[in-house]
């Protein structure tokens, strides 16, 4: 039997009297599980045999009037016929739909399972890129992430991915989210699909930048991080006024006739240095520019530095102006809602860190001690995002996470659930010490734990499966209860309703 996913099941029966409905409630639950569900699985299996992955957003079946004396075999026959009719219509629409326009016009032609799998992978990629949350129909065991799905598409040289890159139709959220999951090699592989000229130009630039900048002004990791942003800038759907010049040079690396002339070199070096050393004085800028221009001639990167003194002075002036242009510091803004997709009311999301709600009453003091807050709200977007990652660090002390695992963290930190956030963080000793103090404080106040340490408490209760549903007042979290969760009933503080000062939505918890 194939694996079928039903997001939400509703069995609606109308009774003339409430007492009759209550009396029959358990009986119908048993009938559904033992009699009706097997019929549905049988029909689903038959349609799966054609190699199709048929996904329906909604399916309503009306089985008509059901008298008390109705034979169950008749009821099952009604269900089977209704379901087959509905699936036949849906399948016919899919065969004629736009996803199949390029396939054979023969009405008997069907796609192979590998074609369907490829199509499903692409749909999953688009969903993860757009929303940052796993769809209900994705695998609950493999837990796909944008990073892993993108790698599959790159390795398969997906035509859809290449077309997507060519169209350059990213939203700002999608571009930010994609940047977060790229490392240098993956960026190289991805953009090489877009243009064969990129691979040659990118290698040349990387080699030159390493010789000129690494060990003097940037680390290798810093250089690669900045080059990822530079290489991807041509796909960026928005840009600051100060980025217009460097964006022009980013587009040039996809062309066969890339010329690393003085303007290209000066702007690239100035931009790279301004991102990591944005506060150099004018004399220091000039000193660095002179050293870079001299070294560039030694390495053969470009040779204009050997021209007249007047020409050299002009180049230094250009470098200084470019550096000052790119190093203009933005004022850190208060967290604000960005234009993110709106979640659907009936969406249900699975989380694996549901136990973090135990910390609810402690978070205001915790974030305040870390200097993240100002007037009871996060002082800037960076602090808000850092708070979400630090919460995950209490569950899993890694340096990088999948955004798809940070849904509850976003809710607790007041971040819109579809807003892209960083997935990498390196925490200071002070942040780590404050985290340990938080866990010990929670364990100490939870008297039912007796001598349990803070870290043991976190390991036992934080990594817990749960589901989050959107409700009128915000979100509802239902946590899968285990045998020793009787201790949750002895929490000396409430977690059933959490609404912290920075949260626009209320979180209701059932544990």
Short mmCIF file of C-alpha atoms in Angstrom, two decimals:
data_model
loop_
_atom_site.label_atom_id
_atom_site.label_comp_id
_atom_site.label_asym_id
_atom_site.label_seq_id
_atom_site.Cartn_x
_atom_site.Cartn_y
_atom_site.Cartn_z
CA UNK A 1 0.00 0.00 0.00
CA UNK A 2 1.32 3.45 -0.92
CA UNK A 3 1.70 6.24 1.59
CA UNK A 4 -1.12 8.78 1.47
CA UNK A 5 -1.33 11.99 3.46
CA UNK A 6 -4.60 13.51 4.64
CA UNK A 7 -4.01 16.94 6.11
CA UNK A 8 -7.34 17.35 7.91
CA UNK A 9 -10.24 14.91 8.19
CA UNK A 10 -13.75 16.01 9.14
CA UNK A 11 -16.71 13.71 9.48
CA UNK A 12 -19.87 15.83 9.71
CA UNK A 13 -23.20 14.29 10.64
CA UNK A 14 -26.41 16.23 11.28
CA UNK A 15 -28.81 14.93 13.93
CA UNK A 16 -32.26 16.17 14.82
CA UNK A 17 -31.49 15.90 18.54
CA UNK A 18 -28.27 16.73 20.38
CA UNK A 19 -28.53 13.78 22.75
CA UNK A 20 -28.62 11.34 19.82
CA UNK A 21 -25.54 12.97 18.30
CA UNK A 22 -23.61 12.70 21.56
CA UNK A 23 -24.61 9.07 21.98
CA UNK A 24 -23.43 8.19 18.46
CA UNK A 25 -20.17 10.16 18.52
CA UNK A 26 -17.87 7.33 19.62
CA UNK A 27 -19.65 4.81 17.40
CA UNK A 28 -19.03 6.90 14.29
CA UNK A 29 -15.39 7.36 15.21
CA UNK A 30 -15.01 3.58 15.27
CA UNK A 31 -16.92 3.15 12.00
CA UNK A 32 -14.71 5.70 10.30
CA UNK A 33 -11.46 4.10 11.48
CA UNK A 34 -12.41 0.46 10.87
CA UNK A 35 -14.81 0.61 7.92
CA UNK A 36 -14.51 3.83 5.91
CA UNK A 37 -10.79 4.58 6.08
CA UNK A 38 -9.79 1.22 4.49
CA UNK A 39 -12.14 1.97 1.58
CA UNK A 40 -10.46 5.33 1.04
CA UNK A 41 -7.00 3.75 1.13
CA UNK A 42 -8.06 1.15 -1.42
CA UNK A 43 -9.22 3.84 -3.86
CA UNK A 44 -6.12 5.99 -3.24
CA UNK A 45 -3.88 2.98 -3.91
CA UNK A 46 -5.51 2.36 -7.25
CA UNK A 47 -4.91 5.91 -8.43
CA UNK A 48 -1.33 5.81 -7.13
CA UNK A 49 -0.56 2.85 -9.39
CA UNK A 50 -0.59 5.14 -12.44
CA UNK A 51 2.57 6.80 -11.13
CA UNK A 52 0.81 10.05 -10.29
CA UNK A 53 1.10 12.08 -7.12
CA UNK A 54 -2.32 13.67 -7.04
CA UNK A 55 -2.70 16.45 -4.50
CA UNK A 56 -6.06 18.04 -3.70
CA UNK A 57 -6.50 21.10 -1.53
CA UNK A 58 -10.05 20.13 -0.63
CA UNK A 59 -12.32 17.15 -1.21
CA UNK A 60 -15.97 17.11 -0.07
CA UNK A 61 -18.03 13.91 -0.22
CA UNK A 62 -21.77 13.87 0.46
CA UNK A 63 -22.96 10.38 1.36
CA UNK A 64 -26.61 11.37 1.65
CA UNK A 65 -29.14 10.42 4.28
CA UNK A 66 -28.05 7.62 6.61
CA UNK A 67 -30.92 5.94 8.48
CA UNK A 68 -30.07 3.94 11.62
CA UNK A 69 -30.84 0.70 9.78
CA UNK A 70 -28.53 1.42 6.82
CA UNK A 71 -26.24 -1.50 6.01
CA UNK A 72 -22.55 -0.56 6.36
CA UNK A 73 -21.79 -2.24 3.02
CA UNK A 74 -24.13 0.22 1.30
CA UNK A 75 -22.45 3.13 3.10
CA UNK A 76 -19.01 1.90 2.02
CA UNK A 77 -20.24 1.52 -1.57
CA UNK A 78 -21.50 5.11 -1.54
CA UNK A 79 -18.13 6.32 -0.25
CA UNK A 80 -16.21 4.32 -2.83
CA UNK A 81 -18.30 5.56 -5.76
CA UNK A 82 -18.21 9.20 -4.64
CA UNK A 83 -14.46 9.13 -4.05
CA UNK A 84 -13.71 7.45 -7.39
CA UNK A 85 -15.84 10.00 -9.24
CA UNK A 86 -14.12 12.95 -7.55
CA UNK A 87 -10.62 11.57 -8.12
CA UNK A 88 -11.38 10.80 -11.76
CA UNK A 89 -12.40 14.42 -12.34
CA UNK A 90 -9.31 15.72 -10.53
CA UNK A 91 -7.01 13.39 -12.45
CA UNK A 92 -8.52 14.44 -15.76
CA UNK A 93 -7.92 18.11 -14.88
CA UNK A 94 -4.32 17.35 -14.01
CA UNK A 95 -3.72 15.54 -17.29
CA UNK A 96 -5.08 18.52 -19.19
CA UNK A 97 -3.49 21.13 -16.94
CA UNK A 98 -0.52 23.35 -17.58
CA UNK A 99 1.86 21.01 -15.77
CA UNK A 100 1.33 18.49 -18.56
CA UNK A 101 1.21 20.78 -21.59
CA UNK A 102 4.62 19.68 -22.84
CA UNK A 103 3.83 15.98 -22.59
CA UNK A 104 2.35 13.75 -25.24
CA UNK A 105 -1.11 14.70 -26.48
CA UNK A 106 -2.06 11.02 -26.40
CA UNK A 107 -4.79 10.76 -23.78
CA UNK A 108 -3.41 7.40 -22.67
CA UNK A 109 0.10 8.80 -22.05
CA UNK A 110 1.18 9.00 -18.44
CA UNK A 111 4.28 10.39 -16.81
CA UNK A 112 6.86 8.15 -15.26
CA UNK A 113 7.32 8.08 -11.48
CA UNK A 114 10.68 9.82 -11.94
CA UNK A 115 8.96 12.68 -13.81
CA UNK A 116 6.44 13.03 -11.02
CA UNK A 117 9.15 12.90 -8.38
CA UNK A 118 11.04 15.66 -10.18
CA UNK A 119 7.88 17.76 -10.38
CA UNK A 120 7.20 17.18 -6.68
CA UNK A 121 10.77 18.19 -5.78
CA UNK A 122 10.34 21.43 -7.70
CA UNK A 123 7.03 22.18 -5.97
CA UNK A 124 8.66 21.51 -2.62
CA UNK A 125 11.54 23.87 -3.48
CA UNK A 126 9.17 26.69 -4.43
CA UNK A 127 7.10 26.20 -1.27
CA UNK A 128 10.15 26.20 1.01
CA UNK A 129 11.65 29.20 -0.79
CA UNK A 130 8.42 31.17 -0.57
CA UNK A 131 7.27 30.30 2.94
CA UNK A 132 10.22 28.90 4.91
CA UNK A 133 7.95 26.17 6.31
CA UNK A 134 7.49 22.56 5.24
CA UNK A 135 4.16 21.93 3.49
CA UNK A 136 1.75 19.46 5.03
CA UNK A 137 2.28 17.05 2.13
CA UNK A 138 6.06 16.76 2.52
CA UNK A 139 7.80 13.84 4.20
CA UNK A 140 7.57 13.89 8.00
CA UNK A 141 10.44 11.41 8.33
CA UNK A 142 13.01 12.92 5.97
CA UNK A 143 12.22 16.51 7.07
CA UNK A 144 13.35 18.17 3.84
CA UNK A 145 14.91 21.62 4.03
CA UNK A 146 15.48 24.29 1.41
CA UNK A 147 19.18 23.49 1.54
CA UNK A 148 18.78 19.76 0.81
CA UNK A 149 16.09 20.21 -1.85
CA UNK A 150 18.17 22.87 -3.63
CA UNK A 151 21.14 20.48 -3.64
CA UNK A 152 18.98 17.80 -5.32
CA UNK A 153 17.91 20.26 -8.02
CA UNK A 154 21.48 21.42 -8.65
CA UNK A 155 22.80 17.87 -8.91
CA UNK A 156 19.98 17.00 -11.33
CA UNK A 157 20.64 20.18 -13.35
CA UNK A 158 16.93 20.93 -13.15
CA UNK A 159 15.64 22.77 -16.25
CA UNK A 160 13.03 24.47 -14.05
CA UNK A 161 15.74 25.78 -11.75
CA UNK A 162 17.75 27.14 -14.68
CA UNK A 163 14.65 28.84 -16.09
CA UNK A 164 13.87 30.26 -12.64
CA UNK A 165 17.34 31.79 -12.40
CA UNK A 166 17.06 33.27 -15.88
CA UNK A 167 13.73 34.92 -15.13
CA UNK A 168 15.11 36.59 -11.98
CA UNK A 169 11.65 36.80 -10.39
CA UNK A 170 12.68 36.47 -6.76
CA UNK A 171 10.79 38.38 -4.11
CA UNK A 172 12.94 40.08 -1.47
CA UNK A 173 11.99 37.35 1.02
CA UNK A 174 12.92 34.58 -1.41
CA UNK A 175 16.28 36.16 -2.23
CA UNK A 176 17.13 36.60 1.44
CA UNK A 177 16.08 33.04 2.22
CA UNK A 178 18.13 31.59 -0.64
CA UNK A 179 21.24 33.52 0.42
CA UNK A 180 20.98 32.01 3.90
CA UNK A 181 21.29 28.39 2.69
CA UNK A 182 24.11 28.91 0.20
CA UNK A 183 27.72 28.09 0.89
CA UNK A 184 30.45 29.05 -1.57
CA UNK A 185 30.54 25.74 -3.45
CA UNK A 186 26.76 25.55 -3.73
CA UNK A 187 26.66 29.13 -5.04
CA UNK A 188 29.30 28.26 -7.61
CA UNK A 189 27.38 25.15 -8.74
CA UNK A 190 24.06 27.00 -8.83
CA UNK A 191 25.19 29.99 -10.87
CA UNK A 192 27.27 27.83 -13.22
CA UNK A 193 23.93 26.36 -14.33
CA UNK A 194 22.81 29.84 -15.30
CA UNK A 195 25.89 30.71 -17.36
CA UNK A 196 28.95 28.70 -18.44
CA UNK A 197 30.96 31.92 -18.37
CA UNK A 198 30.30 32.39 -14.67
CA UNK A 199 32.45 29.43 -13.61
CA UNK A 200 35.56 30.79 -15.36
CA UNK A 201 35.05 34.36 -14.17
CA UNK A 202 34.20 33.31 -10.61
CA UNK A 203 37.33 31.17 -10.28
CA UNK A 204 39.48 34.01 -11.52
CA UNK A 205 37.94 36.53 -9.12
CA UNK A 206 38.10 34.17 -6.15
CA UNK A 207 41.78 33.41 -6.74
CA UNK A 208 42.69 37.09 -7.04
CA UNK A 209 40.66 38.12 -3.99
CA UNK A 210 42.23 35.41 -1.86
CA UNK A 211 45.73 36.58 -2.77
CA UNK A 212 44.91 40.23 -2.16
CA UNK A 213 42.65 40.15 0.90
CA UNK A 214 42.92 36.95 2.93
CA UNK A 215 45.24 37.10 5.96
CA UNK A 216 45.47 40.87 5.64
CA UNK A 217 41.93 42.21 5.87
CA UNK A 218 39.55 39.26 5.62
CA UNK A 219 39.46 35.61 6.64
CA UNK A 220 38.78 33.00 3.98
CA UNK A 221 35.28 32.41 5.40
CA UNK A 222 34.50 36.13 5.39
CA UNK A 223 35.66 36.46 1.79
CA UNK A 224 33.53 33.54 0.64
CA UNK A 225 30.48 34.87 2.49
CA UNK A 226 30.85 38.26 0.80
CA UNK A 227 31.47 36.78 -2.65
CA UNK A 228 28.25 34.76 -2.34
CA UNK A 229 26.36 38.02 -1.85
CA UNK A 230 28.25 39.67 -4.71
CA UNK A 231 27.65 36.79 -7.13
CA UNK A 232 23.93 36.69 -6.23
CA UNK A 233 23.42 40.45 -6.42
CA UNK A 234 22.38 40.35 -10.08
CA UNK A 235 19.38 38.22 -9.01
CA UNK A 236 18.44 40.57 -6.18
CA UNK A 237 14.95 42.07 -6.69
CA UNK A 238 15.78 45.26 -4.82
CA UNK A 239 18.88 47.31 -4.12
CA UNK A 240 19.98 50.29 -2.09
CA UNK A 241 21.08 53.34 -4.03
CA UNK A 242 24.63 52.77 -2.80
CA UNK A 243 24.58 49.26 -4.36
CA UNK A 244 23.73 50.28 -7.92
CA UNK A 245 27.35 50.44 -9.09
CA UNK A 246 28.46 47.14 -7.55
CA UNK A 247 25.32 45.44 -8.85
CA UNK A 248 26.35 46.41 -12.38
CA UNK A 249 29.67 44.61 -11.89
CA UNK A 250 27.89 41.56 -10.47
CA UNK A 251 25.93 41.21 -13.72
CA UNK A 252 29.18 41.37 -15.69
CA UNK A 253 30.53 38.08 -14.30
CA UNK A 254 27.90 36.15 -16.28
CA UNK A 255 29.19 37.51 -19.58
CA UNK A 256 32.00 36.05 -21.72
CA UNK A 257 33.78 39.38 -22.14
CA UNK A 258 34.40 40.23 -18.48
CA UNK A 259 37.14 42.81 -18.22
CA UNK A 260 38.57 43.46 -14.78
CA UNK A 261 39.37 47.08 -15.54
CA UNK A 262 40.21 49.70 -12.95
CA UNK A 263 36.58 50.51 -12.12
CA UNK A 264 35.69 46.85 -11.64
CA UNK A 265 38.70 46.20 -9.43
CA UNK A 266 38.32 49.38 -7.36
CA UNK A 267 34.62 48.92 -6.70
CA UNK A 268 34.90 45.23 -5.87
CA UNK A 269 37.78 45.75 -3.42
CA UNK A 270 36.11 48.79 -1.84
CA UNK A 271 32.81 46.94 -1.46
CA UNK A 272 34.41 43.83 0.07
CA UNK A 273 36.43 45.85 2.60
CA UNK A 274 33.53 48.14 3.50
CA UNK A 275 31.39 45.16 4.52
CA UNK A 276 33.84 43.98 7.20
CA UNK A 277 35.88 47.11 8.02
CA UNK A 278 33.39 49.97 7.59
CA UNK A 279 35.03 52.56 9.86
CA UNK A 280 38.49 53.23 8.40
CA UNK A 281 39.74 56.82 8.51
CA UNK A 282 40.52 58.70 5.31
CA UNK A 283 44.32 58.25 5.67
CA UNK A 284 43.83 54.55 6.37
CA UNK A 285 41.57 54.15 3.34
CA UNK A 286 44.22 55.74 1.17
CA UNK A 287 46.95 53.55 2.66
CA UNK A 288 44.94 50.38 2.10
CA UNK A 289 44.03 51.43 -1.44
CA UNK A 290 47.64 52.08 -2.32
CA UNK A 291 48.71 48.69 -0.96
CA UNK A 292 45.95 46.86 -2.83
CA UNK A 293 46.72 48.58 -6.11
CA UNK A 294 50.42 47.79 -5.76
CA UNK A 295 49.75 44.12 -4.90
CA UNK A 296 47.28 43.82 -7.77
CA UNK A 297 50.02 44.72 -10.25
CA UNK A 298 52.34 42.14 -8.69
CA UNK A 299 49.70 39.42 -9.13
CA UNK A 300 48.78 40.59 -12.63
CA UNK A 301 45.21 41.35 -11.66
CA UNK A 302 45.35 44.63 -13.52
CA UNK A 303 48.24 46.81 -14.62
CA UNK A 304 47.03 50.43 -14.68
CA UNK A 305 48.87 51.15 -11.42
CA UNK A 306 52.13 51.41 -13.34
CA UNK A 307 50.91 54.50 -15.22
CA UNK A 308 51.61 58.15 -14.37
CA UNK A 309 51.52 59.66 -10.90
CA UNK A 310 48.43 61.63 -11.90
CA UNK A 311 46.71 58.41 -12.96
CA UNK A 312 47.62 56.69 -9.70
CA UNK A 313 46.24 59.62 -7.71
CA UNK A 314 43.00 59.40 -9.69
CA UNK A 315 42.70 55.68 -8.88
CA UNK A 316 43.27 56.27 -5.17
CA UNK A 317 40.60 58.95 -5.18
CA UNK A 318 38.15 56.57 -6.88
CA UNK A 319 38.91 53.86 -4.33
CA UNK A 320 38.34 56.25 -1.42
CA UNK A 321 35.04 57.50 -2.85
CA UNK A 322 33.84 53.96 -3.56
CA UNK A 323 34.75 52.79 -0.07
CA UNK A 324 32.94 55.73 1.55
CA UNK A 325 29.92 55.10 -0.65
CA UNK A 326 29.63 51.44 0.34
CA UNK A 327 30.52 51.92 4.01
CA UNK A 328 27.67 54.28 4.79
CA UNK A 329 26.17 52.82 7.95
CA UNK A 330 22.47 52.17 8.01
CA UNK A 331 20.62 53.09 11.18
CA UNK A 332 19.46 49.89 12.82
CA UNK A 333 15.71 49.77 12.50
CA UNK A 334 13.15 48.53 14.93
CA UNK A 335 11.68 45.17 13.94
CA UNK A 336 8.95 45.66 11.37
CA UNK A 337 6.60 43.42 9.48
CA UNK A 338 7.79 42.78 5.96
CA UNK A 339 5.62 41.85 3.02
CA UNK A 340 5.34 38.13 3.72
CA UNK A 341 2.82 35.59 2.39
CA UNK A 342 -0.29 35.20 4.52
CA UNK A 343 -0.75 31.75 6.09
CA UNK A 344 -4.01 29.97 5.39
CA UNK A 345 -6.44 29.56 8.26
CA UNK A 346 -6.57 25.77 8.01
CA UNK A 347 -2.79 25.21 7.82
CA UNK A 348 -1.22 22.87 10.38
CA UNK A 349 2.54 22.85 10.95
CA UNK A 350 4.61 20.17 12.67
CA UNK A 351 7.35 21.29 15.07
CA UNK A 352 9.96 19.25 16.92
CA UNK A 353 10.89 21.76 19.63
CA UNK A 354 7.47 22.28 21.21
CA UNK A 355 8.93 22.14 24.73
CA UNK A 356 10.34 25.65 24.34
CA UNK A 357 6.98 27.00 25.54
CA UNK A 358 8.06 26.01 29.06
CA UNK A 359 10.34 29.06 28.94
CA UNK A 360 7.51 31.50 28.14
CA UNK A 361 7.39 33.44 31.44
CA UNK A 362 11.21 33.63 31.60
CA UNK A 363 11.90 35.04 28.14
CA UNK A 364 11.36 38.72 28.88
CA UNK A 365 13.96 38.68 31.67
CA UNK A 366 16.28 36.43 29.62
CA UNK A 367 16.32 38.65 26.54
CA UNK A 368 16.58 41.79 28.67
CA UNK A 369 19.69 40.47 30.44
CA UNK A 370 21.26 39.83 27.03
CA UNK A 371 20.65 43.41 25.92
CA UNK A 372 18.23 42.39 23.17
CA UNK A 373 15.35 44.55 24.45
CA UNK A 374 14.57 48.23 24.65
CA UNK A 375 11.31 49.45 26.24
CA UNK A 376 10.05 45.85 26.49
CA UNK A 377 10.49 45.25 22.75
CA UNK A 378 13.41 44.06 20.65
CA UNK A 379 15.70 46.99 19.99
CA UNK A 380 16.30 46.01 16.36
CA UNK A 381 15.63 43.25 13.85
CA UNK A 382 19.06 41.72 14.34
CA UNK A 383 18.43 41.20 18.07
CA UNK A 384 15.01 39.70 17.36
CA UNK A 385 16.44 37.19 14.89
CA UNK A 386 19.34 36.40 17.20
CA UNK A 387 16.87 35.65 19.98
CA UNK A 388 15.09 33.09 17.77
CA UNK A 389 18.39 31.33 17.02
CA UNK A 390 19.49 31.40 20.66
CA UNK A 391 16.28 29.61 21.65
CA UNK A 392 17.12 26.86 19.16
CA UNK A 393 20.61 26.69 20.62
CA UNK A 394 18.97 25.60 23.89
CA UNK A 395 17.47 22.64 22.03
CA UNK A 396 20.33 21.83 19.69
CA UNK A 397 23.70 23.57 20.24
CA UNK A 398 24.77 23.81 16.60
CA UNK A 399 26.09 26.74 14.60
CA UNK A 400 23.58 26.34 11.75
CA UNK A 401 19.91 25.39 11.62
CA UNK A 402 17.18 24.78 9.07
CA UNK A 403 14.72 27.66 8.98
CA UNK A 404 11.96 25.07 8.64
CA UNK A 405 12.70 24.02 12.26
CA UNK A 406 12.40 27.56 13.65
CA UNK A 407 8.64 28.11 13.38
CA UNK A 408 7.90 28.11 17.12
CA UNK A 409 10.98 30.26 17.72
CA UNK A 410 9.59 32.88 15.34
CA UNK A 411 6.24 32.89 17.12
CA UNK A 412 7.83 33.27 20.57
CA UNK A 413 10.00 36.13 19.28
CA UNK A 414 7.21 37.92 17.42
CA UNK A 415 8.57 37.25 13.93
CA UNK A 416 6.01 36.62 11.13
CA UNK A 417 6.14 32.89 10.45
CA UNK A 418 6.93 33.26 6.73
CA UNK A 419 9.61 35.93 7.18
CA UNK A 420 13.11 34.83 6.16
CA UNK A 421 15.66 34.92 8.98
CA UNK A 422 19.36 33.98 9.30
CA UNK A 423 20.09 30.34 10.07
CA UNK A 424 23.70 30.66 11.25
CA UNK A 425 24.93 32.15 14.50
CA UNK A 426 27.99 32.23 16.72
CA UNK A 427 27.16 33.08 20.32
CA UNK A 428 29.39 34.92 22.76
CA UNK A 429 30.51 33.55 26.11
CA UNK A 430 28.10 35.96 27.79
CA UNK A 431 25.16 34.61 25.76
CA UNK A 432 26.14 31.03 26.54
CA UNK A 433 26.49 31.78 30.26
CA UNK A 434 23.11 33.53 30.35
CA UNK A 435 21.56 30.52 28.60
CA UNK A 436 22.95 28.15 31.23
CA UNK A 437 21.66 30.45 33.97
CA UNK A 438 18.20 30.45 32.36
CA UNK A 439 17.98 26.65 32.27
CA UNK A 440 19.18 26.33 35.86
CA UNK A 441 16.65 28.92 36.99
CA UNK A 442 13.80 27.09 35.25
CA UNK A 443 14.83 23.75 36.77
CA UNK A 444 15.19 25.33 40.23
CA UNK A 445 11.71 26.88 40.18
CA UNK A 446 10.14 23.66 38.84
CA UNK A 447 10.17 21.89 42.18
CA UNK A 448 8.72 18.65 40.79
CA UNK A 449 12.03 18.05 39.00
CA UNK A 450 13.81 17.89 42.37
CA UNK A 451 17.57 17.60 41.64
CA UNK A 452 17.34 17.59 37.83
CA UNK A 453 19.85 19.98 36.23
CA UNK A 454 18.90 22.66 33.74
CA UNK A 455 20.58 20.88 30.84
CA UNK A 456 18.86 17.58 31.70
CA UNK A 457 15.53 19.38 31.88
CA UNK A 458 16.13 20.88 28.43
CA UNK A 459 17.09 17.53 26.90
CA UNK A 460 14.04 15.83 28.40
CA UNK A 461 11.34 18.37 27.55
CA UNK A 462 12.41 20.75 24.77
CA UNK A 463 12.80 18.30 21.80
CA UNK A 464 9.09 17.44 21.67
CA UNK A 465 6.84 16.88 18.67
CA UNK A 466 3.82 19.12 18.36
CA UNK A 467 1.50 20.72 15.84
CA UNK A 468 0.71 24.39 15.38
CA UNK A 469 -2.60 25.53 13.95
CA UNK A 470 -3.64 29.06 13.05
CA UNK A 471 -6.66 30.27 15.04
CA UNK A 472 -8.52 33.58 15.29
CA UNK A 473 -6.46 34.89 18.21
CA UNK A 474 -3.11 33.70 16.86
CA UNK A 475 -1.71 30.17 17.09
CA UNK A 476 -2.61 26.97 18.90
CA UNK A 477 0.15 24.51 19.81
CA UNK A 478 -0.76 20.92 20.65
CA UNK A 479 2.11 18.94 22.18
CA UNK A 480 2.30 15.15 21.92
CA UNK A 481 2.17 13.98 25.51
CA UNK A 482 4.51 11.29 26.90
CA UNK A 483 4.17 9.23 30.06
CA UNK A 484 6.45 11.36 32.23
CA UNK A 485 4.70 14.55 31.13
CA UNK A 486 2.66 14.32 34.30
CA UNK A 487 5.36 16.68 35.55
CA UNK A 488 4.03 19.32 33.15
CA UNK A 489 0.87 19.39 35.26
CA UNK A 490 3.04 20.45 38.19
CA UNK A 491 4.61 23.45 36.51
CA UNK A 492 4.37 26.37 38.96
CA UNK A 493 3.64 28.78 36.09
CA UNK A 494 1.12 28.84 33.25
CA UNK A 495 2.04 28.07 29.65
CA UNK A 496 -1.48 27.65 28.26
CA UNK A 497 -1.59 31.29 27.10
CA UNK A 498 1.59 33.12 26.08
CA UNK A 499 1.48 36.75 24.90
CA UNK A 500 4.80 38.51 25.40
CA UNK A 501 5.16 42.30 24.88
CA UNK A 502 6.71 41.90 21.41
CA UNK A 503 4.18 39.32 20.20
CA UNK A 504 1.30 40.49 17.98
CA UNK A 505 -0.31 37.05 18.16
CA UNK A 506 -1.29 34.95 21.17
CA UNK A 507 0.05 31.40 21.51
CA UNK A 508 -2.39 28.91 23.05
CA UNK A 509 -0.79 25.66 24.25
CA UNK A 510 -2.38 22.29 24.99
CA UNK A 511 0.02 19.78 26.54
#
